[in-house]
mmCIF file of C-alpha atoms in Angstrom:
data_model
loop_
_atom_site.group_PDB
_atom_site.id
_atom_site.type_symbol
_atom_site.label_atom_id
_atom_site.label_comp_id
_atom_site.label_asym_id
_atom_site.label_seq_id
_atom_site.Cartn_x
_atom_site.Cartn_y
_atom_site.Cartn_z
ATOM 1 C CA MET A 295 -21.446 -139.956 147.389
ATOM 2 C CA ARG A 296 -19.089 -139.164 144.513
ATOM 3 C CA LEU A 297 -19.137 -135.601 143.002
ATOM 4 C CA THR A 298 -16.600 -136.235 140.271
ATOM 5 C CA GLY A 299 -19.144 -135.866 137.451
ATOM 6 C CA PRO A 300 -20.573 -132.453 138.498
ATOM 7 C CA LEU A 301 -17.140 -131.057 139.328
ATOM 8 C CA ARG A 302 -15.795 -132.133 135.972
ATOM 9 C CA ALA A 303 -18.724 -130.434 134.186
ATOM 10 C CA MET A 304 -18.166 -127.193 136.117
ATOM 11 C CA ALA A 305 -14.484 -127.249 135.222
ATOM 12 C CA VAL A 306 -15.295 -127.643 131.527
ATOM 13 C CA LEU A 307 -17.786 -124.746 131.588
ATOM 14 C CA LEU A 308 -15.285 -122.512 133.386
ATOM 15 C CA LEU A 309 -12.580 -123.351 130.854
ATOM 16 C CA VAL A 310 -14.899 -122.539 127.915
ATOM 17 C CA GLY A 311 -15.891 -119.217 129.483
ATOM 18 C CA LEU A 312 -12.293 -118.158 130.123
ATOM 19 C CA THR A 313 -11.300 -119.126 126.595
ATOM 20 C CA TRP A 314 -14.126 -116.978 125.117
ATOM 21 C CA LEU A 315 -13.183 -114.026 127.310
ATOM 22 C CA LEU A 316 -9.520 -114.260 126.312
ATOM 23 C CA ALA A 317 -10.382 -114.445 122.616
ATOM 24 C CA ASN A 318 -12.624 -111.360 122.783
ATOM 25 C CA THR A 319 -10.009 -109.427 124.719
ATOM 26 C CA LEU A 320 -7.236 -110.257 122.261
ATOM 27 C CA PHE A 321 -9.221 -109.672 119.075
ATOM 28 C CA GLY A 322 -11.105 -106.591 120.189
ATOM 29 C CA GLY A 323 -14.641 -107.928 119.818
ATOM 30 C CA GLU A 324 -17.519 -105.767 120.920
ATOM 31 C CA GLY A 325 -18.478 -108.342 123.517
ATOM 32 C CA GLY A 326 -14.994 -108.146 125.008
ATOM 33 C CA SER A 327 -15.432 -104.473 125.810
ATOM 34 C CA SER A 328 -18.700 -105.108 127.604
ATOM 35 C CA VAL A 329 -17.253 -108.071 129.499
ATOM 36 C CA ARG A 330 -14.214 -106.056 130.585
ATOM 37 C CA TYR A 331 -16.532 -103.313 131.883
ATOM 38 C CA PHE A 332 -18.595 -105.953 133.689
ATOM 39 C CA PHE A 333 -15.656 -107.600 135.427
ATOM 40 C CA SER A 334 -13.954 -104.300 136.250
ATOM 41 C CA GLY A 335 -17.129 -102.916 137.832
ATOM 42 C CA ALA A 336 -17.129 -99.849 135.546
ATOM 43 C CA SER A 337 -20.274 -98.622 133.824
ATOM 44 C CA VAL A 338 -20.403 -98.307 130.059
ATOM 45 C CA GLU A 339 -20.390 -94.583 129.221
ATOM 46 C CA PRO A 340 -22.609 -93.728 126.253
ATOM 47 C CA THR A 341 -20.807 -92.138 123.342
ATOM 48 C CA PRO A 342 -21.931 -88.736 121.991
ATOM 49 C CA GLU A 343 -23.615 -90.577 119.131
ATOM 50 C CA MET A 344 -25.689 -92.591 121.619
ATOM 51 C CA ARG A 345 -26.970 -89.567 123.538
ATOM 52 C CA PRO A 346 -29.907 -87.648 122.011
ATOM 53 C CA ARG A 347 -28.585 -84.114 121.970
ATOM 54 C CA LYS A 348 -30.761 -81.433 123.526
ATOM 55 C CA PHE A 349 -30.437 -77.702 123.167
ATOM 56 C CA LYS A 350 -31.780 -74.740 125.146
ATOM 57 C CA CYS A 351 -35.141 -75.425 126.828
ATOM 58 C CA GLY A 352 -34.950 -79.000 125.522
ATOM 59 C CA LEU A 353 -35.278 -78.088 121.843
ATOM 60 C CA SER A 354 -34.126 -80.748 119.388
ATOM 61 C CA ALA A 355 -32.166 -78.214 117.311
ATOM 62 C CA PRO A 356 -30.415 -74.932 118.117
ATOM 63 C CA CYS A 357 -32.040 -71.604 117.310
ATOM 64 C CA PRO A 358 -30.469 -69.298 114.711
ATOM 65 C CA ALA A 359 -28.449 -66.289 115.800
ATOM 66 C CA LYS A 360 -30.506 -63.446 117.308
ATOM 67 C CA HIS A 361 -33.357 -65.804 118.187
ATOM 68 C CA LEU A 362 -34.637 -66.843 121.619
ATOM 69 C CA ALA A 363 -35.305 -70.507 122.389
ATOM 70 C CA PHE A 364 -38.518 -71.092 124.313
ATOM 71 C CA ARG A 365 -40.797 -73.841 125.573
ATOM 72 C CA LEU A 366 -44.299 -73.420 126.996
ATOM 73 C CA VAL A 367 -46.282 -76.094 128.838
ATOM 74 C CA SER A 368 -49.828 -75.423 129.994
ATOM 75 C CA GLY A 369 -51.054 -76.739 133.317
ATOM 76 C CA ALA A 370 -52.471 -80.258 133.585
ATOM 77 C CA ALA A 371 -56.030 -80.071 134.969
ATOM 78 C CA ASN A 372 -55.830 -78.152 138.257
ATOM 79 C CA VAL A 373 -52.995 -80.282 139.610
ATOM 80 C CA ILE A 374 -49.733 -79.703 137.730
ATOM 81 C CA GLY A 375 -48.732 -76.097 137.129
ATOM 82 C CA PRO A 376 -47.557 -74.605 133.811
ATOM 83 C CA LYS A 377 -43.980 -73.907 132.740
ATOM 84 C CA ILE A 378 -42.399 -71.132 130.722
ATOM 85 C CA CYS A 379 -38.756 -71.623 129.707
ATOM 86 C CA LEU A 380 -36.692 -69.042 127.800
ATOM 87 C CA GLU A 381 -33.066 -69.453 126.753
ATOM 88 C CA ASP A 382 -32.676 -72.414 129.133
ATOM 89 C CA LYS A 383 -33.958 -70.401 132.098
ATOM 90 C CA MET A 384 -37.209 -71.373 133.784
ATOM 91 C CA LEU A 385 -39.227 -68.173 134.109
ATOM 92 C CA VAL A 386 -42.438 -69.692 135.440
ATOM 93 C CA SER A 387 -42.931 -73.045 137.198
ATOM 94 C CA SER A 388 -44.324 -74.671 140.307
ATOM 95 C CA VAL A 389 -40.764 -75.138 141.549
ATOM 96 C CA LYS A 390 -40.242 -71.371 141.419
ATOM 97 C CA ASN A 391 -43.569 -70.977 143.236
ATOM 98 C CA ASN A 392 -44.805 -68.324 140.813
ATOM 99 C CA VAL A 393 -47.737 -70.064 139.100
ATOM 100 C CA GLY A 394 -51.448 -69.726 139.749
ATOM 101 C CA ARG A 395 -54.867 -70.640 138.428
ATOM 102 C CA GLY A 396 -55.798 -68.778 135.250
ATOM 103 C CA LEU A 397 -53.313 -67.077 132.939
ATOM 104 C CA ASN A 398 -49.592 -67.259 133.693
ATOM 105 C CA ILE A 399 -47.720 -64.552 131.807
ATOM 106 C CA ALA A 400 -44.071 -63.613 131.329
ATOM 107 C CA LEU A 401 -43.095 -60.301 129.701
ATOM 108 C CA VAL A 402 -39.738 -60.141 127.917
ATOM 109 C CA ASN A 403 -37.856 -57.286 126.267
ATOM 110 C CA GLY A 404 -38.067 -58.081 122.554
ATOM 111 C CA VAL A 405 -34.763 -56.343 121.789
ATOM 112 C CA THR A 406 -32.508 -57.724 124.539
ATOM 113 C CA GLY A 407 -34.339 -60.905 125.590
ATOM 114 C CA GLU A 408 -34.306 -59.722 129.199
ATOM 115 C CA LEU A 409 -37.126 -60.847 131.491
ATOM 116 C CA LEU A 410 -39.247 -57.900 132.563
ATOM 117 C CA THR A 411 -41.762 -59.528 134.902
ATOM 118 C CA THR A 412 -43.969 -62.562 135.513
ATOM 119 C CA LYS A 413 -47.479 -62.599 136.886
ATOM 120 C CA TYR A 414 -50.573 -64.796 137.004
ATOM 121 C CA PHE A 415 -54.224 -63.785 136.866
ATOM 122 C CA ASP A 416 -57.052 -65.814 138.367
ATOM 123 C CA MET A 417 -59.628 -66.047 135.585
ATOM 124 C CA TRP A 418 -62.158 -67.988 137.652
ATOM 125 C CA ALA A 419 -62.589 -65.880 140.780
ATOM 126 C CA GLY A 420 -60.244 -62.935 140.202
ATOM 127 C CA ASP A 421 -60.816 -59.416 138.897
ATOM 128 C CA VAL A 422 -60.244 -59.067 135.146
ATOM 129 C CA SER A 423 -59.370 -55.392 135.644
ATOM 130 C CA ASP A 424 -56.004 -56.528 137.048
ATOM 131 C CA LEU A 425 -55.264 -58.241 133.731
ATOM 132 C CA LEU A 426 -56.362 -55.191 131.756
ATOM 133 C CA LYS A 427 -54.121 -52.880 133.786
ATOM 134 C CA PHE A 428 -51.247 -55.268 133.105
ATOM 135 C CA LEU A 429 -51.738 -55.468 129.324
ATOM 136 C CA ARG A 430 -52.768 -51.926 128.393
ATOM 137 C CA PRO A 431 -49.412 -50.148 128.972
ATOM 138 C CA LEU A 432 -47.152 -52.691 127.231
ATOM 139 C CA HIS A 433 -44.342 -51.076 125.258
ATOM 140 C CA GLU A 434 -43.795 -51.683 121.543
ATOM 141 C CA GLY A 435 -41.812 -54.856 120.946
ATOM 142 C CA THR A 436 -42.550 -56.486 124.313
ATOM 143 C CA LEU A 437 -42.797 -60.274 124.000
ATOM 144 C CA VAL A 438 -45.714 -61.878 125.839
ATOM 145 C CA PHE A 439 -45.576 -65.561 126.861
ATOM 146 C CA VAL A 440 -48.822 -67.097 128.136
ATOM 147 C CA ALA A 441 -49.576 -70.544 129.606
ATOM 148 C CA SER A 442 -52.965 -71.458 131.038
ATOM 149 C CA PHE A 443 -53.667 -73.375 134.238
ATOM 150 C CA ASP A 444 -57.087 -74.804 135.170
ATOM 151 C CA ASP A 445 -59.446 -72.111 133.811
ATOM 152 C CA PRO A 446 -58.171 -69.294 131.553
ATOM 153 C CA ALA A 447 -61.397 -67.721 130.388
ATOM 154 C CA THR A 448 -64.355 -67.421 132.756
ATOM 155 C CA LYS A 449 -63.573 -63.789 133.655
ATOM 156 C CA MET A 450 -62.260 -62.919 130.184
ATOM 157 C CA ASN A 451 -64.172 -59.936 128.754
ATOM 158 C CA GLU A 452 -64.219 -58.359 125.304
ATOM 159 C CA GLU A 453 -61.491 -55.833 126.047
ATOM 160 C CA ALA A 454 -59.140 -58.520 127.325
ATOM 161 C CA ARG A 455 -59.766 -60.576 124.184
ATOM 162 C CA ARG A 456 -59.086 -57.546 121.967
ATOM 163 C CA LEU A 457 -55.825 -56.857 123.797
ATOM 164 C CA PHE A 458 -54.625 -60.423 123.196
ATOM 165 C CA GLU A 459 -55.745 -60.219 119.570
ATOM 166 C CA GLY A 460 -53.605 -57.087 119.285
ATOM 167 C CA LEU A 461 -50.663 -59.170 120.473
ATOM 168 C CA GLY A 462 -51.242 -61.624 117.618
ATOM 169 C CA SER A 463 -53.653 -64.190 119.088
ATOM 170 C CA SER A 464 -56.112 -65.964 116.806
ATOM 171 C CA ALA A 465 -57.556 -68.376 119.390
ATOM 172 C CA VAL A 466 -58.403 -66.017 122.241
ATOM 173 C CA LYS A 467 -61.762 -65.015 120.753
ATOM 174 C CA GLU A 468 -62.921 -68.634 121.156
ATOM 175 C CA LEU A 469 -61.133 -69.323 124.442
ATOM 176 C CA ALA A 470 -63.579 -70.819 126.948
ATOM 177 C CA PHE A 471 -63.924 -72.399 130.384
ATOM 178 C CA ARG A 472 -61.087 -74.819 131.196
ATOM 179 C CA ASP A 473 -59.564 -74.775 127.708
ATOM 180 C CA SER A 474 -55.813 -75.361 127.522
ATOM 181 C CA TRP A 475 -53.934 -72.470 125.891
ATOM 182 C CA VAL A 476 -50.317 -71.547 125.160
ATOM 183 C CA PHE A 477 -49.391 -68.415 123.245
ATOM 184 C CA VAL A 478 -46.450 -66.186 122.371
ATOM 185 C CA GLY A 479 -47.215 -62.734 121.008
ATOM 186 C CA ALA A 480 -45.726 -59.260 120.872
ATOM 187 C CA LYS A 481 -46.861 -55.689 121.216
ATOM 188 C CA GLY A 482 -46.988 -54.139 117.750
ATOM 189 C CA ILE A 483 -46.991 -57.435 115.836
ATOM 190 C CA GLU A 484 -48.230 -56.922 112.264
ATOM 191 C CA ASN A 485 -49.565 -60.423 111.605
ATOM 192 C CA LYS A 486 -51.038 -63.216 113.662
ATOM 193 C CA SER A 487 -48.551 -65.095 115.791
ATOM 194 C CA PRO A 488 -47.451 -68.533 114.537
ATOM 195 C CA PHE A 489 -46.871 -69.574 118.141
ATOM 196 C CA GLU A 490 -50.253 -70.502 119.575
ATOM 197 C CA GLN A 491 -52.154 -73.654 120.500
ATOM 198 C CA ARG A 492 -55.574 -74.189 122.048
ATOM 199 C CA MET A 493 -57.184 -77.417 123.233
ATOM 200 C CA LYS A 494 -60.936 -77.176 123.720
ATOM 201 C CA ASN A 495 -62.534 -78.452 126.910
ATOM 202 C CA SER A 496 -64.853 -81.228 125.680
ATOM 203 C CA LYS A 497 -66.320 -84.163 127.593
ATOM 204 C CA SER A 498 -65.922 -86.399 124.550
ATOM 205 C CA SER A 499 -62.175 -85.790 124.164
ATOM 206 C CA ASN A 500 -60.875 -84.603 127.558
ATOM 207 C CA LYS A 501 -57.819 -86.457 128.813
ATOM 208 C CA TYR A 502 -58.588 -85.667 132.428
ATOM 209 C CA GLU A 503 -61.989 -85.650 134.095
ATOM 210 C CA GLY A 504 -63.232 -82.137 133.344
ATOM 211 C CA TRP A 505 -60.068 -80.874 131.610
ATOM 212 C CA PRO A 506 -58.372 -81.358 128.219
ATOM 213 C CA GLU A 507 -54.794 -82.515 127.943
ATOM 214 C CA SER A 508 -51.849 -80.239 128.658
ATOM 215 C CA LEU A 509 -50.293 -78.455 125.681
ATOM 216 C CA GLU A 510 -46.585 -78.147 124.955
ATOM 217 C CA MET A 511 -45.061 -75.797 122.395
ATOM 218 C CA ASP A 512 -41.500 -74.741 121.645
ATOM 219 C CA GLY A 513 -39.648 -72.764 119.025
ATOM 220 C CA CYS A 514 -37.390 -69.821 118.254
ATOM 221 C CA ILE A 515 -38.494 -66.198 118.578
ATOM 222 C CA PRO A 516 -36.539 -63.580 116.582
ATOM 223 C CA LEU A 517 -35.235 -60.587 118.474
ATOM 224 C CA ARG A 518 -36.119 -57.264 116.936
ATOM 225 C CA GLY A 519 -33.752 -54.418 116.246
ATOM 226 C CA PRO A 520 -33.675 -51.364 118.542
ATOM 227 C CA LEU A 521 -36.657 -49.096 118.059
ATOM 228 C CA GLU A 522 -35.878 -45.864 116.297
ATOM 229 C CA GLY A 523 -36.596 -42.909 118.459
#
């Protein structure tokens, strides 16, 4: 059996391929760069223009001077815990093992941006008095970051709602069983906080069976000047 025909065809194809590669290499074509990377075994490194730039806590733009970058993510159903990120540091997350059913709260010094404490309060089977004792003595200027997980409201009473309203919340008065809620407020705030989202638990619109979708909110919080004493 003679193989002259197939061998001749392979030789022609190989010659055409080598000629194309040489031309791209000499004339600097875009394809030549990719081919050189392919044959050298190197991966093509994306240029800075190709990479979507991310800033602290994954924000798409940097915060102004004397502002804190933050991102809040409420829990998903009763499965995935919430997250609270501040200045690129994760304050609350399942990985840190400091989340729980109910309200997950981080307190931050509004002058320095320093984390004061984190705590979670079970609003389904816990004692609301623990939450009240936590919120009542807050100092002027303290920043309060809140992310819900599973159920944020069953044990919520009128005093607890008033305390959150005093921190700038508009949605807490309507907060109900298994709603999703993220909120940033401050002790001594004069107006309602612009940083708040609530997703109502509704059978007609729930993303999960029995729970609404998780909420995600980010932004820049201004630091306040030192309090005059």
